[in-house]
């Protein structure tokens, strides 16, 4: 039985935490160090003239635009359900796969597109838009809609206009975030987003292999992970079955370890001690 | 508030004061108005004359250019009121009969300085160049260059009109006064400021379109001269023309006595190579004049500043020849320029870019008769210099981050009051002073280095977090744990006993909140005070600054000394001596982590080592390698003493007779004391912590002599507990659990 409440905070979502922190941290570092241009990809002049092929690897690493940074960070946060569902290792493997497949797909598509003499696809998006769009397919596939609500505007455009009705569901925030993200870099990001979303579909259907077999090596499972149970069950069954794998992580399974006495003063972590310093 | 007539009147007076300040051009009186109008009329007249000038005609009535060196040579007390009889106004030759330069100087400029032919030179030379100048003491005749009298401020309030009389009639005065350059050898700093936008402190920034930007650039050069001891300092603000094809720069200072803008075309064409040079430079000056609206934008501030500059400084003409950028094509230089301005990863190979190098240069002052030669004047392109500074700052931020990490580990290591008690407050406070002052200085610097705003703010933030959150938090807990020692003499502390020492024990030990507020107060005060001292130190003359700075660096690098003293006071036992009892050994572990000691020393030593020993450091700090070595040895010595205290005991360097015995918790009690505690029949006392019986050793009662004295502890205030109970308690608080009087630590 799946616990409906998502655990608080990001302590049990190490991969989500890493992605969200990196998608803020790398742009800040790039901005402070003055190396934002490492994360730009244009065919002319970077590839055709300067032969800087490393940019194929870096263009998804950081967004150079502040709004994109914020949007991507928020979207990573919303995607934490995926980490809970798949387990940290499978999730990071999926991210890696998406990164590889979307990069290849976009570059091949741009190359094919540029064979047409009249058009030119020169600019590429910056930031993890392709990865996020590929994961968005998985998010949509595996997140059930919990509720929906209507917004009705009665005669908003004068007396003779009809009543307007909009239906929203509980996912409208992430839908809106993704929509803004897609529009934010113009036509290129819409095309890139669509391509990447297709990549997500292909990865899930097995057309792009690796979703079931590929796992990132050297991944250390932290004991705090939300999905320890999942990892255990996954290692037992050779074909991971999502329904069977979604065992309750059990947020309250540590209560018989220390026998906390009710009157005992709880230990003050360092953070609390700092805050207490300023509480006068 | 009730509004009556008086209030309204007050309000009007207030508004009058508020709005009656000087208008845009800063004129506050009729006198000043006439002054400014005269200045503008003068400039307009001179510009009209400039328009009629050709490459073969002489200056006529232009301030500062009326006389030539030859005129003064012939008649040293010449009155230069225009027109001068017998002066040839219709021709122009570049000899001393026409120019301000003596023959020797102009020959030198033509044959030695401006000797390089056409070559490839960087069009954008924005940079700060540094080097040496040598005074040649040739004894040239100073030329009279009086300030027109309308520049002078009003003598009294009644005076309405400035004197418009010819200044040459008046006493010529001491033109080579105290402001003259008298040193033999000095340092020069030249800031070459941007080309196509014309900003200077006195004029609002404007962009002007330079139609010949591939050949000529208009520059501002700020030249700072000082002797090696920095006793004499001269700052000259000049306007300059840069000949990109030949790599020549002509800079001429501007003030009330020298309207040098109009001299640029003639002096740029000093070699008389070409009439087109004259015409092109003249076009450039006219474009500059029109774009800045030079005539209309003169303000009172400009007038006063140029009067002050004319009074306190000599006028200068500087002739510079840049070294060509051998082996670069024009396209490469264009790419380099674009990459510097807007980095994208073009193939510019910036790391091997040559510096802007003045291969030869000469500065001549007509009114002081001084000639200076430049040696080894060079500097990086401005953007490269900024990049270098940015990298150094990023490394600094990395150091700060590792210092924060080390401090957190150290705080985690000493998490009980008994352990914190062994840390020296003053050692931490020395580090805290440096970090706090650095935070403010970084923040202050953001205003003067706009291009480095982000790295500076990051460094400032890291320093602030380190100093005012982590270090302060640690200092508060150290201070709180040592609060009961505040008014105890050093000897008592060494003895760790309070026997026979009458003292007023503080009945109430301050709580952390009040300690923290008082520590924060002093922290903020100390930080700002040291910031002001440090910032003002940068302007002191070298003979004063260097010793003070060295002393301060040495003292600020002595942060382990207080810890050594503290260790000696607390008297840790040697590591070898402690055997057996693991809890005793735990009590005796050194208070500072070795990773913290070594890491902190390295982190704090590296910036000083960089500033004192890397020749091209970004602070332009002087080099003193022996001093760096001394500081390093001093730090190593401190760490060695700390280590020796850890190994052979904290008091090894104190002679034996100075070390009194410490307070012993384990001792026998007398029967009287037993009675005070309400003895039971089997000579036990209730332990107030665990509420069970403590068997005690009573001297007078032989039955109790089989009791081990190490099983219980007697506090100085006479309370008795189990050893385990009280040791546990002492790791939380150094207070008696019964009467709250302070207890000596274990």
XYZ file of C-alpha atoms in Angstrom, chain A residues 77-271:
195
model
C 11.229 19.552 -6.888
C 7.897 18.472 -8.339
C 9.560 15.441 -9.904
C 10.482 14.065 -6.483
C 7.519 11.682 -6.791
C 9.407 9.967 -9.569
C 12.362 9.347 -7.294
C 10.066 7.905 -4.680
C 8.443 5.685 -7.238
C 11.546 4.379 -9.000
C 14.073 4.536 -6.205
C 17.101 6.777 -6.267
C 19.339 4.564 -8.349
C 16.815 3.852 -11.045
C 15.843 7.512 -11.103
C 19.389 8.737 -11.611
C 19.873 6.052 -14.254
C 16.772 7.330 -16.008
C 18.105 10.897 -15.842
C 21.394 9.770 -17.333
C 19.634 7.859 -20.094
C 17.403 10.827 -20.868
C 20.421 13.101 -20.992
C 22.196 10.845 -23.477
C 19.212 10.071 -25.698
C 17.806 13.598 -25.813
C 21.238 15.083 -26.599
C 21.750 12.651 -29.450
C 18.198 13.075 -30.725
C 18.375 16.857 -30.693
C 21.769 17.002 -32.364
C 20.724 14.488 -35.056
C 17.447 16.346 -35.607
C 19.272 19.639 -35.962
C 21.704 18.108 -38.413
C 18.875 16.662 -40.518
C 16.974 19.933 -40.318
C 19.987 21.890 -41.498
C 20.158 19.747 -44.650
C 17.154 21.720 -45.845
C 18.698 24.690 -47.581
C 16.152 27.319 -46.540
C 16.161 26.807 -42.809
C 18.831 27.044 -40.227
C 18.740 25.581 -36.741
C 21.605 27.353 -35.077
C 20.662 28.037 -31.474
C 20.101 25.321 -28.886
C 18.373 25.624 -25.575
C 20.502 26.003 -22.478
C 19.676 24.128 -19.327
C 18.157 20.752 -18.610
C 14.975 21.331 -20.617
C 15.419 18.132 -22.688
C 15.991 15.939 -19.630
C 13.088 17.504 -17.808
C 10.766 17.070 -20.774
C 11.761 13.429 -21.150
C 11.056 12.878 -17.453
C 7.795 14.781 -17.787
C 6.413 11.904 -19.786
C 7.194 9.538 -16.903
C 5.686 11.983 -14.447
C 2.454 12.137 -16.423
C 2.420 8.372 -16.857
C 2.884 7.498 -13.208
C 1.204 10.286 -11.264
C -2.501 9.812 -10.825
C -4.720 12.846 -10.919
C -6.146 13.332 -7.447
C -8.741 16.030 -7.880
C -9.898 18.654 -10.287
C -11.719 21.896 -9.931
C -13.508 24.345 -12.170
C -13.019 28.059 -12.408
C -16.116 29.718 -13.796
C -16.224 33.275 -15.024
C -19.769 34.510 -15.504
C -19.997 36.838 -18.468
C -16.442 38.070 -18.335
C -16.577 40.021 -21.616
C -19.713 42.051 -21.280
C -23.367 41.187 -20.909
C -23.775 39.104 -24.047
C -20.750 36.872 -23.628
C -21.069 33.313 -22.494
C -19.932 31.951 -19.229
C -16.309 30.779 -19.283
C -15.318 27.587 -17.547
C -11.806 26.341 -16.955
C -11.074 22.956 -15.490
C -7.891 22.595 -13.482
C -6.550 19.516 -11.792
C -4.006 19.065 -9.027
C -1.177 19.029 -11.560
C -1.903 22.430 -13.015
C 1.100 24.016 -11.270
C 3.639 21.725 -12.869
C 1.804 21.937 -16.191
C 2.073 25.684 -16.031
C 5.743 25.563 -15.055
C 6.552 23.264 -17.958
C 4.558 25.462 -20.337
C 6.443 28.577 -19.269
C 9.718 26.698 -19.527
C 8.880 25.669 -23.085
C 7.872 29.150 -24.125
C 10.752 30.811 -22.359
C 13.375 30.199 -25.024
C 11.115 30.541 -28.009
C 10.567 28.245 -30.944
C 13.724 26.251 -30.278
C 12.657 25.208 -26.830
C 9.225 24.154 -28.035
C 10.762 21.971 -30.734
C 13.394 20.654 -28.354
C 10.746 19.979 -25.727
C 8.610 18.000 -28.130
C 11.571 15.949 -29.323
C 12.632 15.231 -25.762
C 9.152 14.250 -24.749
C 9.166 11.752 -27.623
C 12.488 10.479 -26.309
C 10.812 9.916 -22.947
C 8.059 7.889 -24.613
C 10.600 5.841 -26.565
C 12.674 5.176 -23.454
C 9.635 3.873 -21.625
C 8.420 1.734 -24.509
C 11.867 0.198 -24.899
C 12.490 1.635 -28.348
C 15.481 3.357 -26.806
C 16.933 0.504 -24.783
C 18.296 0.686 -21.279
C 15.415 1.672 -19.027
C 15.207 -1.798 -17.503
C 18.841 -2.860 -17.634
C 20.982 0.245 -17.308
C 21.960 1.353 -13.828
C 24.603 3.935 -13.025
C 27.671 2.268 -11.517
C 29.220 3.200 -8.170
C 25.934 4.429 -6.777
C 25.981 4.385 -3.005
C 22.507 3.832 -1.614
C 22.104 6.097 1.342
C 20.275 4.678 4.321
C 17.958 7.662 4.396
C 16.592 7.105 0.924
C 12.845 7.067 0.639
C 12.961 3.897 -1.323
C 15.081 1.459 0.638
C 12.218 -0.939 0.501
C 11.926 -0.566 -3.208
C 15.586 -1.231 -3.765
C 15.328 -4.377 -1.699
C 12.351 -5.693 -3.585
C 13.897 -4.720 -6.874
C 16.979 -6.741 -6.190
C 14.852 -9.796 -5.460
C 12.766 -9.782 -8.610
C 14.650 -9.785 -11.863
C 11.944 -7.849 -13.668
C 11.071 -4.842 -11.585
C 7.342 -4.467 -11.440
C 6.196 -1.035 -10.468
C 3.090 -2.165 -8.642
C 4.990 -4.705 -6.615
C 7.899 -2.409 -6.083
C 5.919 0.367 -4.552
C 6.239 -0.931 -1.054
C 5.663 1.585 1.668
C 8.989 3.107 2.618
C 7.596 3.391 6.106
C 8.494 6.712 7.582
C 7.807 5.471 11.107
C 9.847 2.313 11.362
C 12.587 3.578 13.623
C 10.647 3.892 16.830
C 11.852 0.747 18.566
C 15.555 1.409 18.227
C 16.336 3.751 21.068
C 13.242 3.746 23.223
C 12.917 7.518 23.504
C 11.775 8.470 26.924
C 9.056 11.068 26.851
C 10.686 13.452 29.310
C 14.116 13.389 27.672
C 15.208 16.678 26.227
C 15.686 16.163 22.522
C 19.212 16.542 21.233
C 19.847 19.990 19.815
C 21.458 19.777 16.420
C 24.002 22.403 15.451
C 21.512 24.253 13.282
